[in-house]
Each structure stands twice: as structure tokens, then as C-alpha cells.
Amino acid sequence: MATVNEKQRTTGLKTSAFTKTVVRGKAAVRIMEKRKGERVFNGSDKIRNRMKSVRNIQKITKAMKMVAASKLRGVQTKTENSRGLWQPFVALLGDGFSVDVKKNVVITVSSDKGLCGGINSTSVKVSKALTRVYSGPEKETKYVVLGEKGKAQLVRDSKNRIELTISELQKNPLNYTQVAVLADDILKNVEFDALRIVFNKFHSVVSFPPTVSTILSPEIVEKESEAGGRLGDLDLYEIEGGETKSEVLQNLSEFQFSCVLFNAVLENGCSELGARMSAMDSSSKNAGEMLDRLTLTYNRTRQASITTELIEIISGASALEG
């Protein structure tokens, strides 16, 4: 028979083992809770925050698309009406794109705002290509830049060629009077034999090819006419009223430039809105696809987290029972 001391010793050993098991169980529970918090923070919460950000961006892109679409209707009507201004001048004076002159001025029409695809980059590339084409011995090519985006790109490697920059031209609804004043300012401050206006011509919301319109100085037009070259139908008309041909050409050239520039700015503005609509539509679709992927990842992360927690709870319970 066991003595009293032996019974007490046996009971004490059992109590000590039970206490250690309970302590280990509590420690396991604390570790589980800590790991659970880390998993939630590092997994589900991050994905949920990312989903919230993408959803907000999608709302912004959809709103920008709607704003561009509402503005496009009015600008498109004005643009189509402006085409009737410059077309008679092409028939009368011609479009002397191939006429070789010494002083060329490339007028690059761009936008002040971004998020409109690659229309500004296209205009700048065409402008640089024209500079290479019309460069040579005893020749000079300068830039007049309309819009901040074109200026930002051209100033990197062609800063010395820029004669004049104009921004915020379309901050308010554009009219012919504003462009006529701008055209007069360019004619007074820039010497040229030919003005090459580069812009994006609006065809539809997905089509706006780069276009170049050429305005020759009155002296070059008269010189080409006297040399036997025919630019347009001006020589078919008889000049009346006592004005000389030089005076008529001077007036026609200035009016032609203001009309062509007015149409070019409107065409490019219309193309900008169309490009922005397409860009924002693509962005909204991409945001939707990203949300679908994030939702799938979020659900998988939650499922994995719940499964892991169940396994740990069962393991902890088994440890307590054992």
C-alpha cells in the first residue's frame, strides 16, 4: 500500500502536468489570435482597400467619359460648320504643301489637358518630321505651339526653335474673333514663307488622323503665279476696284490663315474629346476587369483564412483534450 506521502506526490505530479497543458493551450490561443490579426491585415484588408481604390477610379473615369460626350456634341457641330470657311480658299489659292521655301513655321496644335490618348504625341511627331523634311542649307524652320502638352514635348529637344507658345486657348468656348486676334499676333511676330499647321482632323470618336494645312505668304503665292505655277483658281478671276494683285493676295492670305487656324483648333478640340471618351471607356472596362480579379482573390483569401482558423481551433482543442 502506498503511503500518504506517495499519494500526495502522485497527485501533485498530475496537477502539475494539467497546469502545463492549460498554459500551453492558452499560449496557443494567444498565438492563434495574433496570427489571425496578421493574416487579416496582410491579406483581406489590403485587397479590400485595393478594391475600394479601383472602384473609385472607375467612377471617375465613367464621369469623365460622360462629360467628354456631352461637350463633344456642341463642339462637333461648330467644327462641321467651320469647314465651310477654309475650303473655298483651298480652291482659290491652293494648298502649297509641296512648294519649297526657305522660312517654314510649323504650328503645332495640341491640348492643354491630358488623358486623351496619343493625339498630342502624334501631332508632335508629325511636326518633327516636317522639320526634318524642310531642313537644309539656307533653310530655317521654327515652331509655334498651341497647348501645354505639345509645348512640354517639343521643349525637350527643340527649345531653340520655338518662336511662340499659346496655352488655355480652349478654356472658354472658342469663337472666330479670338482666333482672328491670335492669327494676327502670329503674323506680326513671326517671319515666314510658309505656315504648316499640324492638327488632328476629326472623323469620329475613334478616327482623327493627323493633318497638315499649308498657308503660303502673299509674296510666295505671287512668285509662284508669275513663275507659271498654278496653286489655285485665283488667276481665272479679274481684279476690280483699283486694288493690285499684291494687295488682294495680302488680304486673302491673312483671312485664309485665320479661317484655317480656326478650323484646325476646333478639329483638334473635337479629336481631343473623342480620344478622351475612348480612353476613359477603356479605363472603365479595365477597372471592371481588375475588380473581378480582385474579388476572386479576396474570396479565395477569406476561404483560405477561414480554413486555416478551423484547423488551428481543432488542433488546439485536440491538444487540450490530450
PDB file of C-alpha atoms in Angstrom:
ATOM      1  CA  MET A   1       0.000   0.000   0.000  1.00  0.00           C
ATOM      2  CA  ALA A   2       1.157   3.465  -0.877  1.00  0.00           C
ATOM      3  CA  THR A   3       1.901   5.771   1.961  1.00  0.00           C
ATOM      4  CA  VAL A   4       0.325   9.216   2.391  1.00  0.00           C
ATOM      5  CA  ASN A   5       3.438  10.977   1.094  1.00  0.00           C
ATOM      6  CA  GLU A   6       3.471   8.881  -2.071  1.00  0.00           C
ATOM      7  CA  LYS A   7      -0.241   9.696  -2.754  1.00  0.00           C
ATOM      8  CA  GLN A   8       0.404  13.402  -2.328  1.00  0.00           C
ATOM      9  CA  ARG A   9       3.424  13.172  -4.620  1.00  0.00           C
ATOM     10  CA  THR A  10       1.362  11.394  -7.331  1.00  0.00           C
ATOM     11  CA  THR A  11      -1.482  13.913  -7.070  1.00  0.00           C
ATOM     12  CA  GLY A  12       0.995  16.787  -7.285  1.00  0.00           C
ATOM     13  CA  LEU A  13       2.541  15.389 -10.468  1.00  0.00           C
ATOM     14  CA  LYS A  14      -0.892  15.072 -12.124  1.00  0.00           C
ATOM     15  CA  THR A  15      -1.827  18.629 -11.127  1.00  0.00           C
ATOM     16  CA  SER A  16       1.477  19.969 -12.459  1.00  0.00           C
ATOM     17  CA  ALA A  17       1.003  18.210 -15.837  1.00  0.00           C
ATOM     18  CA  PHE A  18      -2.556  19.529 -16.131  1.00  0.00           C
ATOM     19  CA  THR A  19      -1.417  23.076 -15.325  1.00  0.00           C
ATOM     20  CA  LYS A  20       1.306  22.923 -18.003  1.00  0.00           C
ATOM     21  CA  THR A  21      -1.247  21.689 -20.563  1.00  0.00           C
ATOM     22  CA  VAL A  22      -3.619  24.555 -19.750  1.00  0.00           C
ATOM     23  CA  VAL A  23      -0.783  27.099 -20.008  1.00  0.00           C
ATOM     24  CA  ARG A  24       0.292  25.676 -23.358  1.00  0.00           C
ATOM     25  CA  GLY A  25      -3.331  25.829 -24.542  1.00  0.00           C
ATOM     26  CA  LYS A  26      -3.700  29.489 -23.536  1.00  0.00           C
ATOM     27  CA  ALA A  27      -0.405  30.344 -25.234  1.00  0.00           C
ATOM     28  CA  ALA A  28      -1.582  28.570 -28.385  1.00  0.00           C
ATOM     29  CA  VAL A  29      -4.835  30.558 -28.327  1.00  0.00           C
ATOM     30  CA  ARG A  30      -2.896  33.840 -27.976  1.00  0.00           C
ATOM     31  CA  ILE A  31      -0.608  32.920 -30.880  1.00  0.00           C
ATOM     32  CA  MET A  32      -3.645  31.952 -32.981  1.00  0.00           C
ATOM     33  CA  GLU A  33      -5.321  35.292 -32.287  1.00  0.00           C
ATOM     34  CA  LYS A  34      -2.132  37.187 -33.121  1.00  0.00           C
ATOM     35  CA  ARG A  35      -1.618  35.273 -36.362  1.00  0.00           C
ATOM     36  CA  LYS A  36      -5.272  35.716 -37.233  1.00  0.00           C
ATOM     37  CA  GLY A  37      -4.915  39.501 -36.922  1.00  0.00           C
ATOM     38  CA  GLU A  38      -1.748  39.472 -39.044  1.00  0.00           C
ATOM     39  CA  ARG A  39      -3.412  37.366 -41.732  1.00  0.00           C
ATOM     40  CA  VAL A  40      -6.457  39.622 -41.921  1.00  0.00           C
ATOM     41  CA  PHE A  41      -4.330  42.766 -42.117  1.00  0.00           C
ATOM     42  CA  ASN A  42      -1.863  41.381 -44.638  1.00  0.00           C
ATOM     43  CA  GLY A  43      -4.434  39.605 -46.769  1.00  0.00           C
ATOM     44  CA  SER A  44      -8.106  40.546 -46.858  1.00  0.00           C
ATOM     45  CA  ASP A  45      -7.768  44.161 -45.713  1.00  0.00           C
ATOM     46  CA  LYS A  46      -5.171  45.027 -48.325  1.00  0.00           C
ATOM     47  CA  ILE A  47      -7.250  43.502 -51.098  1.00  0.00           C
ATOM     48  CA  ARG A  48     -10.388  45.243 -49.821  1.00  0.00           C
ATOM     49  CA  ASN A  49      -8.594  48.613 -49.803  1.00  0.00           C
ATOM     50  CA  ARG A  50      -7.313  47.985 -53.312  1.00  0.00           C
ATOM     51  CA  MET A  51     -10.833  47.137 -54.483  1.00  0.00           C
ATOM     52  CA  LYS A  52     -12.115  50.374 -52.961  1.00  0.00           C
ATOM     53  CA  SER A  53      -9.445  52.399 -54.793  1.00  0.00           C
ATOM     54  CA  VAL A  54     -10.154  50.726 -58.137  1.00  0.00           C
ATOM     55  CA  ARG A  55     -13.896  51.244 -57.673  1.00  0.00           C
ATOM     56  CA  ASN A  56     -13.345  54.980 -57.021  1.00  0.00           C
ATOM     57  CA  ILE A  57     -11.130  55.277 -60.105  1.00  0.00           C
ATOM     58  CA  GLN A  58     -13.804  53.548 -62.175  1.00  0.00           C
ATOM     59  CA  LYS A  59     -16.380  56.104 -61.013  1.00  0.00           C
ATOM     60  CA  ILE A  60     -14.048  58.963 -62.032  1.00  0.00           C
ATOM     61  CA  THR A  61     -13.341  57.524 -65.490  1.00  0.00           C
ATOM     62  CA  LYS A  62     -17.041  56.951 -66.145  1.00  0.00           C
ATOM     63  CA  ALA A  63     -17.811  60.541 -65.119  1.00  0.00           C
ATOM     64  CA  MET A  64     -15.029  61.891 -67.366  1.00  0.00           C
ATOM     65  CA  LYS A  65     -16.381  59.889 -70.295  1.00  0.00           C
ATOM     66  CA  MET A  66     -19.869  61.336 -69.776  1.00  0.00           C
ATOM     67  CA  VAL A  67     -18.511  64.906 -69.530  1.00  0.00           C
ATOM     68  CA  ALA A  68     -16.479  64.470 -72.733  1.00  0.00           C
ATOM     69  CA  ALA A  69     -19.515  63.030 -74.535  1.00  0.00           C
ATOM     70  CA  SER A  70     -21.726  65.963 -73.505  1.00  0.00           C
ATOM     71  CA  LYS A  71     -19.122  68.522 -74.659  1.00  0.00           C
ATOM     72  CA  LEU A  72     -18.466  66.697 -77.921  1.00  0.00           C
ATOM     73  CA  ARG A  73     -21.948  67.258 -79.335  1.00  0.00           C
ATOM     74  CA  GLY A  74     -21.686  71.047 -79.299  1.00  0.00           C
ATOM     75  CA  VAL A  75     -18.060  71.199 -80.455  1.00  0.00           C
ATOM     76  CA  GLN A  76     -18.705  68.743 -83.292  1.00  0.00           C
ATOM     77  CA  THR A  77     -21.496  70.923 -84.711  1.00  0.00           C
ATOM     78  CA  LYS A  78     -19.273  74.013 -84.578  1.00  0.00           C
ATOM     79  CA  THR A  79     -16.406  72.090 -86.195  1.00  0.00           C
ATOM     80  CA  GLU A  80     -18.518  70.863 -89.099  1.00  0.00           C
ATOM     81  CA  ASN A  81     -19.786  74.391 -89.718  1.00  0.00           C
ATOM     82  CA  SER A  82     -16.233  75.811 -89.704  1.00  0.00           C
ATOM     83  CA  ARG A  83     -15.175  73.561 -92.587  1.00  0.00           C
ATOM     84  CA  GLY A  84     -17.104  75.778 -94.959  1.00  0.00           C
ATOM     85  CA  LEU A  85     -14.782  78.694 -94.123  1.00  0.00           C
ATOM     86  CA  TRP A  86     -11.447  77.352 -95.342  1.00  0.00           C
ATOM     87  CA  GLN A  87     -12.491  75.052 -98.209  1.00  0.00           C
ATOM     88  CA  PRO A  88     -13.127  77.918-100.714  1.00  0.00           C
ATOM     89  CA  PHE A  89      -9.627  79.253-100.004  1.00  0.00           C
ATOM     90  CA  VAL A  90      -8.052  75.934-100.968  1.00  0.00           C
ATOM     91  CA  ALA A  91      -9.893  76.130-104.286  1.00  0.00           C
ATOM     92  CA  LEU A  92      -8.852  79.768-104.754  1.00  0.00           C
ATOM     93  CA  LEU A  93      -5.237  79.792-103.519  1.00  0.00           C
ATOM     94  CA  GLY A  94      -4.440  76.098-103.316  1.00  0.00           C
ATOM     95  CA  ASP A  95      -2.660  74.174-100.568  1.00  0.00           C
ATOM     96  CA  GLY A  96       1.036  74.568-101.331  1.00  0.00           C
ATOM     97  CA  PHE A  97       2.319  71.606 -99.333  1.00  0.00           C
ATOM     98  CA  SER A  98       4.984  70.754-101.912  1.00  0.00           C
ATOM     99  CA  VAL A  99       6.174  74.337-102.504  1.00  0.00           C
ATOM    100  CA  ASP A 100       9.817  74.631-101.425  1.00  0.00           C
ATOM    101  CA  VAL A 101      10.559  77.770 -99.391  1.00  0.00           C
ATOM    102  CA  LYS A 102      13.354  78.961 -97.092  1.00  0.00           C
ATOM    103  CA  LYS A 103      11.423  80.017 -93.975  1.00  0.00           C
ATOM    104  CA  ASN A 104       8.965  77.450 -92.655  1.00  0.00           C
ATOM    105  CA  VAL A 105       6.932  77.852 -89.478  1.00  0.00           C
ATOM    106  CA  VAL A 106       5.276  74.708 -88.106  1.00  0.00           C
ATOM    107  CA  ILE A 107       2.208  75.486 -85.990  1.00  0.00           C
ATOM    108  CA  THR A 108       1.583  72.505 -83.697  1.00  0.00           C
ATOM    109  CA  VAL A 109      -1.971  72.366 -82.343  1.00  0.00           C
ATOM    110  CA  SER A 110      -2.246  70.327 -79.132  1.00  0.00           C
ATOM    111  CA  SER A 111      -4.350  70.202 -75.960  1.00  0.00           C
ATOM    112  CA  ASP A 112      -3.825  71.755 -72.532  1.00  0.00           C
ATOM    113  CA  LYS A 113      -5.112  68.661 -70.699  1.00  0.00           C
ATOM    114  CA  GLY A 114      -4.064  65.030 -70.816  1.00  0.00           C
ATOM    115  CA  LEU A 115      -5.918  61.706 -70.560  1.00  0.00           C
ATOM    116  CA  CYS A 116      -6.805  61.845 -74.262  1.00  0.00           C
ATOM    117  CA  GLY A 117      -4.775  59.047 -75.796  1.00  0.00           C
ATOM    118  CA  GLY A 118      -1.867  59.769 -78.115  1.00  0.00           C
ATOM    119  CA  ILE A 119      -3.191  62.685 -80.166  1.00  0.00           C
ATOM    120  CA  ASN A 120      -0.635  65.134 -78.760  1.00  0.00           C
ATOM    121  CA  SER A 121       2.270  62.765 -79.331  1.00  0.00           C
ATOM    122  CA  THR A 122       1.081  62.234 -82.901  1.00  0.00           C
ATOM    123  CA  SER A 123       0.991  65.975 -83.619  1.00  0.00           C
ATOM    124  CA  VAL A 124       4.490  66.418 -82.183  1.00  0.00           C
ATOM    125  CA  LYS A 125       5.868  63.504 -84.233  1.00  0.00           C
ATOM    126  CA  VAL A 126       4.409  64.944 -87.449  1.00  0.00           C
ATOM    127  CA  SER A 127       5.802  68.385 -86.573  1.00  0.00           C
ATOM    128  CA  LYS A 128       9.287  66.959 -86.063  1.00  0.00           C
ATOM    129  CA  ALA A 129       9.012  65.015 -89.317  1.00  0.00           C
ATOM    130  CA  LEU A 130       8.099  68.234 -91.178  1.00  0.00           C
ATOM    131  CA  THR A 131      11.117  69.935 -89.612  1.00  0.00           C
ATOM    132  CA  ARG A 132      13.389  67.209 -90.978  1.00  0.00           C
ATOM    133  CA  VAL A 133      11.761  67.359 -94.422  1.00  0.00           C
ATOM    134  CA  TYR A 134      12.050  71.140 -94.786  1.00  0.00           C
ATOM    135  CA  SER A 135      15.503  71.473 -93.227  1.00  0.00           C
ATOM    136  CA  GLY A 136      18.549  72.075 -95.378  1.00  0.00           C
ATOM    137  CA  PRO A 137      21.200  74.589 -96.406  1.00  0.00           C
ATOM    138  CA  GLU A 138      19.987  78.192 -96.134  1.00  0.00           C
ATOM    139  CA  LYS A 139      16.657  76.986 -94.742  1.00  0.00           C
ATOM    140  CA  GLU A 140      15.066  77.750 -91.393  1.00  0.00           C
ATOM    141  CA  THR A 141      12.235  76.008 -89.551  1.00  0.00           C
ATOM    142  CA  LYS A 142      10.578  77.394 -86.410  1.00  0.00           C
ATOM    143  CA  TYR A 143       7.713  76.283 -84.158  1.00  0.00           C
ATOM    144  CA  VAL A 144       4.585  77.999 -82.915  1.00  0.00           C
ATOM    145  CA  VAL A 145       2.959  75.763 -80.284  1.00  0.00           C
ATOM    146  CA  LEU A 146      -0.681  75.896 -79.202  1.00  0.00           C
ATOM    147  CA  GLY A 147      -1.349  73.918 -75.999  1.00  0.00           C
ATOM    148  CA  GLU A 148       0.682  72.895 -72.963  1.00  0.00           C
ATOM    149  CA  LYS A 149       1.051  69.231 -73.927  1.00  0.00           C
ATOM    150  CA  GLY A 150       2.714  69.978 -77.256  1.00  0.00           C
ATOM    151  CA  LYS A 151       4.965  72.552 -75.624  1.00  0.00           C
ATOM    152  CA  ALA A 152       6.089  70.083 -72.924  1.00  0.00           C
ATOM    153  CA  GLN A 153       7.202  67.591 -75.580  1.00  0.00           C
ATOM    154  CA  LEU A 154       8.824  69.991 -78.055  1.00  0.00           C
ATOM    155  CA  VAL A 155      10.731  71.986 -75.438  1.00  0.00           C
ATOM    156  CA  ARG A 156      12.835  68.908 -74.563  1.00  0.00           C
ATOM    157  CA  ASP A 157      14.881  68.825 -77.763  1.00  0.00           C
ATOM    158  CA  SER A 158      13.666  71.794 -79.846  1.00  0.00           C
ATOM    159  CA  LYS A 159      13.616  74.649 -77.335  1.00  0.00           C
ATOM    160  CA  ASN A 160      15.659  76.989 -79.559  1.00  0.00           C
ATOM    161  CA  ARG A 161      13.231  76.534 -82.464  1.00  0.00           C
ATOM    162  CA  ILE A 162      10.126  77.626 -80.540  1.00  0.00           C
ATOM    163  CA  GLU A 163       9.125  81.167 -81.513  1.00  0.00           C
ATOM    164  CA  LEU A 164       5.790  81.450 -79.723  1.00  0.00           C
ATOM    165  CA  THR A 165       3.673  79.380 -77.316  1.00  0.00           C
ATOM    166  CA  ILE A 166      -0.010  79.857 -76.505  1.00  0.00           C
ATOM    167  CA  SER A 167      -1.969  77.954 -73.840  1.00  0.00           C
ATOM    168  CA  GLU A 168      -5.505  77.811 -72.422  1.00  0.00           C
ATOM    169  CA  LEU A 169      -6.934  78.672 -75.829  1.00  0.00           C
ATOM    170  CA  GLN A 170      -9.998  76.491 -75.253  1.00  0.00           C
ATOM    171  CA  LYS A 171     -10.516  77.298 -71.584  1.00  0.00           C
ATOM    172  CA  ASN A 172     -13.673  79.165 -72.634  1.00  0.00           C
ATOM    173  CA  PRO A 173     -15.918  78.412 -75.634  1.00  0.00           C
ATOM    174  CA  LEU A 174     -13.905  79.320 -78.736  1.00  0.00           C
ATOM    175  CA  ASN A 175     -15.119  81.787 -81.359  1.00  0.00           C
ATOM    176  CA  TYR A 176     -13.700  83.153 -84.604  1.00  0.00           C
ATOM    177  CA  THR A 177     -12.844  86.568 -83.136  1.00  0.00           C
ATOM    178  CA  GLN A 178     -10.448  85.018 -80.606  1.00  0.00           C
ATOM    179  CA  VAL A 179      -8.662  83.025 -83.296  1.00  0.00           C
ATOM    180  CA  ALA A 180      -8.513  86.045 -85.630  1.00  0.00           C
ATOM    181  CA  VAL A 181      -6.705  88.038 -82.917  1.00  0.00           C
ATOM    182  CA  LEU A 182      -4.355  85.097 -82.343  1.00  0.00           C
ATOM    183  CA  ALA A 183      -3.668  84.774 -86.086  1.00  0.00           C
ATOM    184  CA  ASP A 184      -2.923  88.493 -86.329  1.00  0.00           C
ATOM    185  CA  ASP A 185      -0.489  88.186 -83.413  1.00  0.00           C
ATOM    186  CA  ILE A 186       1.351  85.324 -85.148  1.00  0.00           C
ATOM    187  CA  LEU A 187       1.538  87.215 -88.457  1.00  0.00           C
ATOM    188  CA  LYS A 188       3.025  90.269 -86.736  1.00  0.00           C
ATOM    189  CA  ASN A 189       5.636  88.442 -84.636  1.00  0.00           C
ATOM    190  CA  VAL A 190       6.764  85.554 -86.837  1.00  0.00           C
ATOM    191  CA  GLU A 191       8.526  85.812 -90.196  1.00  0.00           C
ATOM    192  CA  PHE A 192       7.599  83.064 -92.645  1.00  0.00           C
ATOM    193  CA  ASP A 193       7.359  81.980 -96.246  1.00  0.00           C
ATOM    194  CA  ALA A 194       5.022  79.108 -95.392  1.00  0.00           C
ATOM    195  CA  LEU A 195       2.933  78.208 -92.349  1.00  0.00           C
ATOM    196  CA  ARG A 196       2.421  74.464 -91.805  1.00  0.00           C
ATOM    197  CA  ILE A 197      -0.478  73.866 -89.397  1.00  0.00           C
ATOM    198  CA  VAL A 198      -0.422  70.392 -87.799  1.00  0.00           C
ATOM    199  CA  PHE A 199      -3.616  69.156 -86.126  1.00  0.00           C
ATOM    200  CA  ASN A 200      -5.836  66.088 -85.707  1.00  0.00           C
ATOM    201  CA  LYS A 201      -8.795  66.123 -88.089  1.00  0.00           C
ATOM    202  CA  PHE A 202     -11.954  64.733 -86.501  1.00  0.00           C
ATOM    203  CA  HIS A 203     -13.712  61.930 -88.380  1.00  0.00           C
ATOM    204  CA  SER A 204     -15.280  60.014 -85.491  1.00  0.00           C
ATOM    205  CA  VAL A 205     -14.635  59.263 -81.815  1.00  0.00           C
ATOM    206  CA  VAL A 206     -12.146  56.578 -82.879  1.00  0.00           C
ATOM    207  CA  SER A 207     -10.680  58.195 -86.013  1.00  0.00           C
ATOM    208  CA  PHE A 208      -8.772  61.500 -86.053  1.00  0.00           C
ATOM    209  CA  PRO A 209      -5.793  61.300 -88.437  1.00  0.00           C
ATOM    210  CA  PRO A 210      -3.004  63.907 -88.258  1.00  0.00           C
ATOM    211  CA  THR A 211      -3.404  66.572 -90.947  1.00  0.00           C
ATOM    212  CA  VAL A 212      -1.188  69.342 -92.326  1.00  0.00           C
ATOM    213  CA  SER A 213      -2.587  72.542 -93.865  1.00  0.00           C
ATOM    214  CA  THR A 214      -0.193  74.934 -95.606  1.00  0.00           C
ATOM    215  CA  ILE A 215      -0.575  78.706 -95.844  1.00  0.00           C
ATOM    216  CA  LEU A 216       1.882  80.455 -98.179  1.00  0.00           C
ATOM    217  CA  SER A 217       2.867  84.073 -97.721  1.00  0.00           C
ATOM    218  CA  PRO A 218       1.444  86.536-100.305  1.00  0.00           C
ATOM    219  CA  GLU A 219       4.926  87.049-101.775  1.00  0.00           C
ATOM    220  CA  ILE A 220       5.401  83.320-102.370  1.00  0.00           C
ATOM    221  CA  VAL A 221       1.925  82.971-103.898  1.00  0.00           C
ATOM    222  CA  GLU A 222       2.624  85.840-106.299  1.00  0.00           C
ATOM    223  CA  LYS A 223       6.067  84.488-107.106  1.00  0.00           C
ATOM    224  CA  GLU A 224       4.681  81.033-107.889  1.00  0.00           C
ATOM    225  CA  SER A 225       1.959  82.589-110.028  1.00  0.00           C
ATOM    226  CA  GLU A 226       4.454  84.646-112.035  1.00  0.00           C
ATOM    227  CA  ALA A 227       6.694  81.610-112.484  1.00  0.00           C
ATOM    228  CA  GLY A 228       3.844  79.809-114.230  1.00  0.00           C
ATOM    229  CA  GLY A 229       2.825  77.589-111.323  1.00  0.00           C
ATOM    230  CA  ARG A 230      -0.873  77.352-110.576  1.00  0.00           C
ATOM    231  CA  LEU A 231      -1.777  76.960-106.926  1.00  0.00           C
ATOM    232  CA  GLY A 232      -5.489  77.666-107.264  1.00  0.00           C
ATOM    233  CA  ASP A 233      -8.126  79.381-109.397  1.00  0.00           C
ATOM    234  CA  LEU A 234      -7.212  82.978-108.489  1.00  0.00           C
ATOM    235  CA  ASP A 235      -5.742  83.730-111.932  1.00  0.00           C
ATOM    236  CA  LEU A 236      -9.089  82.891-113.537  1.00  0.00           C
ATOM    237  CA  TYR A 237     -10.662  85.966-111.909  1.00  0.00           C
ATOM    238  CA  GLU A 238     -10.311  89.598-112.916  1.00  0.00           C
ATOM    239  CA  ILE A 239      -9.436  92.001-110.094  1.00  0.00           C
ATOM    240  CA  GLU A 240     -11.632  95.102-109.899  1.00  0.00           C
ATOM    241  CA  GLY A 241     -11.808  98.129-107.633  1.00  0.00           C
ATOM    242  CA  GLY A 242      -8.342  99.540-108.260  1.00  0.00           C
ATOM    243  CA  GLU A 243      -6.516  97.128-105.930  1.00  0.00           C
ATOM    244  CA  THR A 244      -3.338  95.472-107.091  1.00  0.00           C
ATOM    245  CA  LYS A 245      -2.854  91.738-107.108  1.00  0.00           C
ATOM    246  CA  SER A 246      -0.364  92.032-104.225  1.00  0.00           C
ATOM    247  CA  GLU A 247      -2.917  93.825-102.041  1.00  0.00           C
ATOM    248  CA  VAL A 248      -5.604  91.272-102.829  1.00  0.00           C
ATOM    249  CA  LEU A 249      -3.225  88.413-102.057  1.00  0.00           C
ATOM    250  CA  GLN A 250      -2.228  90.055 -98.767  1.00  0.00           C
ATOM    251  CA  ASN A 251      -5.846  90.296 -97.602  1.00  0.00           C
ATOM    252  CA  LEU A 252      -6.751  86.828 -98.844  1.00  0.00           C
ATOM    253  CA  SER A 253      -3.700  85.248 -97.216  1.00  0.00           C
ATOM    254  CA  GLU A 254      -4.448  86.773 -93.801  1.00  0.00           C
ATOM    255  CA  PHE A 255      -8.109  85.796 -93.975  1.00  0.00           C
ATOM    256  CA  GLN A 256      -7.210  82.290 -95.167  1.00  0.00           C
ATOM    257  CA  PHE A 257      -4.827  81.815 -92.239  1.00  0.00           C
ATOM    258  CA  SER A 258      -7.390  82.866 -89.620  1.00  0.00           C
ATOM    259  CA  CYS A 259     -10.072  80.601 -91.151  1.00  0.00           C
ATOM    260  CA  VAL A 260      -7.787  77.564 -91.432  1.00  0.00           C
ATOM    261  CA  LEU A 261      -6.441  78.096 -87.899  1.00  0.00           C
ATOM    262  CA  PHE A 262      -9.981  78.414 -86.511  1.00  0.00           C
ATOM    263  CA  ASN A 263     -10.966  75.124 -88.115  1.00  0.00           C
ATOM    264  CA  ALA A 264      -7.721  73.421 -87.022  1.00  0.00           C
ATOM    265  CA  VAL A 265      -8.218  74.358 -83.357  1.00  0.00           C
ATOM    266  CA  LEU A 266     -11.841  73.154 -83.434  1.00  0.00           C
ATOM    267  CA  GLU A 267     -10.930  69.915 -85.233  1.00  0.00           C
ATOM    268  CA  ASN A 268      -8.201  69.200 -82.694  1.00  0.00           C
ATOM    269  CA  GLY A 269     -10.510  70.051 -79.775  1.00  0.00           C
ATOM    270  CA  CYS A 270     -13.132  67.685 -81.162  1.00  0.00           C
ATOM    271  CA  SER A 271     -10.493  64.968 -81.598  1.00  0.00           C
ATOM    272  CA  GLU A 272      -9.332  65.543 -78.016  1.00  0.00           C
ATOM    273  CA  LEU A 273     -12.838  64.933 -76.651  1.00  0.00           C
ATOM    274  CA  GLY A 274     -13.313  61.863 -78.840  1.00  0.00           C
ATOM    275  CA  ALA A 275      -9.952  60.454 -77.748  1.00  0.00           C
ATOM    276  CA  ARG A 276     -10.783  61.145 -74.104  1.00  0.00           C
ATOM    277  CA  MET A 277     -14.096  59.311 -74.475  1.00  0.00           C
ATOM    278  CA  SER A 278     -12.315  56.268 -75.910  1.00  0.00           C
ATOM    279  CA  ALA A 279      -9.539  56.392 -73.300  1.00  0.00           C
ATOM    280  CA  MET A 280     -11.952  56.689 -70.367  1.00  0.00           C
ATOM    281  CA  ASP A 281     -14.152  53.918 -71.770  1.00  0.00           C
ATOM    282  CA  SER A 282     -11.129  51.614 -71.980  1.00  0.00           C
ATOM    283  CA  SER A 283     -10.065  52.632 -68.466  1.00  0.00           C
ATOM    284  CA  SER A 284     -13.535  51.871 -67.075  1.00  0.00           C
ATOM    285  CA  LYS A 285     -13.520  48.429 -68.707  1.00  0.00           C
ATOM    286  CA  ASN A 286     -10.026  47.697 -67.396  1.00  0.00           C
ATOM    287  CA  ALA A 287     -11.082  48.783 -63.900  1.00  0.00           C
ATOM    288  CA  GLY A 288     -14.074  46.435 -64.099  1.00  0.00           C
ATOM    289  CA  GLU A 289     -11.847  43.520 -65.118  1.00  0.00           C
ATOM    290  CA  MET A 290      -9.427  44.331 -62.307  1.00  0.00           C
ATOM    291  CA  LEU A 291     -12.304  44.409 -59.807  1.00  0.00           C
ATOM    292  CA  ASP A 292     -13.403  40.953 -60.944  1.00  0.00           C
ATOM    293  CA  ARG A 293      -9.892  39.578 -60.418  1.00  0.00           C
ATOM    294  CA  LEU A 294      -9.542  41.267 -57.024  1.00  0.00           C
ATOM    295  CA  THR A 295     -12.957  39.961 -55.907  1.00  0.00           C
ATOM    296  CA  LEU A 296     -11.930  36.419 -56.833  1.00  0.00           C
ATOM    297  CA  THR A 297      -8.612  36.814 -54.980  1.00  0.00           C
ATOM    298  CA  TYR A 298     -10.398  38.307 -51.962  1.00  0.00           C
ATOM    299  CA  ASN A 299     -12.851  35.403 -51.751  1.00  0.00           C
ATOM    300  CA  ARG A 300     -10.047  32.851 -52.070  1.00  0.00           C
ATOM    301  CA  THR A 301      -8.043  34.620 -49.349  1.00  0.00           C
ATOM    302  CA  ARG A 302     -11.033  34.648 -46.988  1.00  0.00           C
ATOM    303  CA  GLN A 303     -11.724  30.983 -47.673  1.00  0.00           C
ATOM    304  CA  ALA A 304      -8.091  30.050 -47.008  1.00  0.00           C
ATOM    305  CA  SER A 305      -8.075  32.134 -43.807  1.00  0.00           C
ATOM    306  CA  ILE A 306     -11.262  30.505 -42.502  1.00  0.00           C
ATOM    307  CA  THR A 307      -9.936  27.024 -43.318  1.00  0.00           C
ATOM    308  CA  THR A 308      -6.658  27.754 -41.502  1.00  0.00           C
ATOM    309  CA  GLU A 309      -8.513  29.055 -38.439  1.00  0.00           C
ATOM    310  CA  LEU A 310     -10.694  25.946 -38.298  1.00  0.00           C
ATOM    311  CA  ILE A 311      -7.636  23.706 -38.473  1.00  0.00           C
ATOM    312  CA  GLU A 312      -5.931  25.638 -35.669  1.00  0.00           C
ATOM    313  CA  ILE A 313      -9.053  25.558 -33.473  1.00  0.00           C
ATOM    314  CA  ILE A 314      -9.412  21.815 -33.932  1.00  0.00           C
ATOM    315  CA  SER A 315      -5.690  21.313 -33.264  1.00  0.00           C
ATOM    316  CA  GLY A 316      -5.888  23.445 -30.108  1.00  0.00           C
ATOM    317  CA  ALA A 317      -8.922  21.534 -28.877  1.00  0.00           C
ATOM    318  CA  SER A 318      -7.167  18.227 -29.515  1.00  0.00           C
ATOM    319  CA  ALA A 319      -4.128  19.457 -27.588  1.00  0.00           C
ATOM    320  CA  LEU A 320      -6.316  20.415 -24.609  1.00  0.00           C
ATOM    321  CA  GLU A 321      -8.041  17.037 -24.609  1.00  0.00           C
ATOM    322  CA  GLY A 322      -4.770  15.131 -24.926  1.00  0.00           C
TER     323      GLY A 322
END
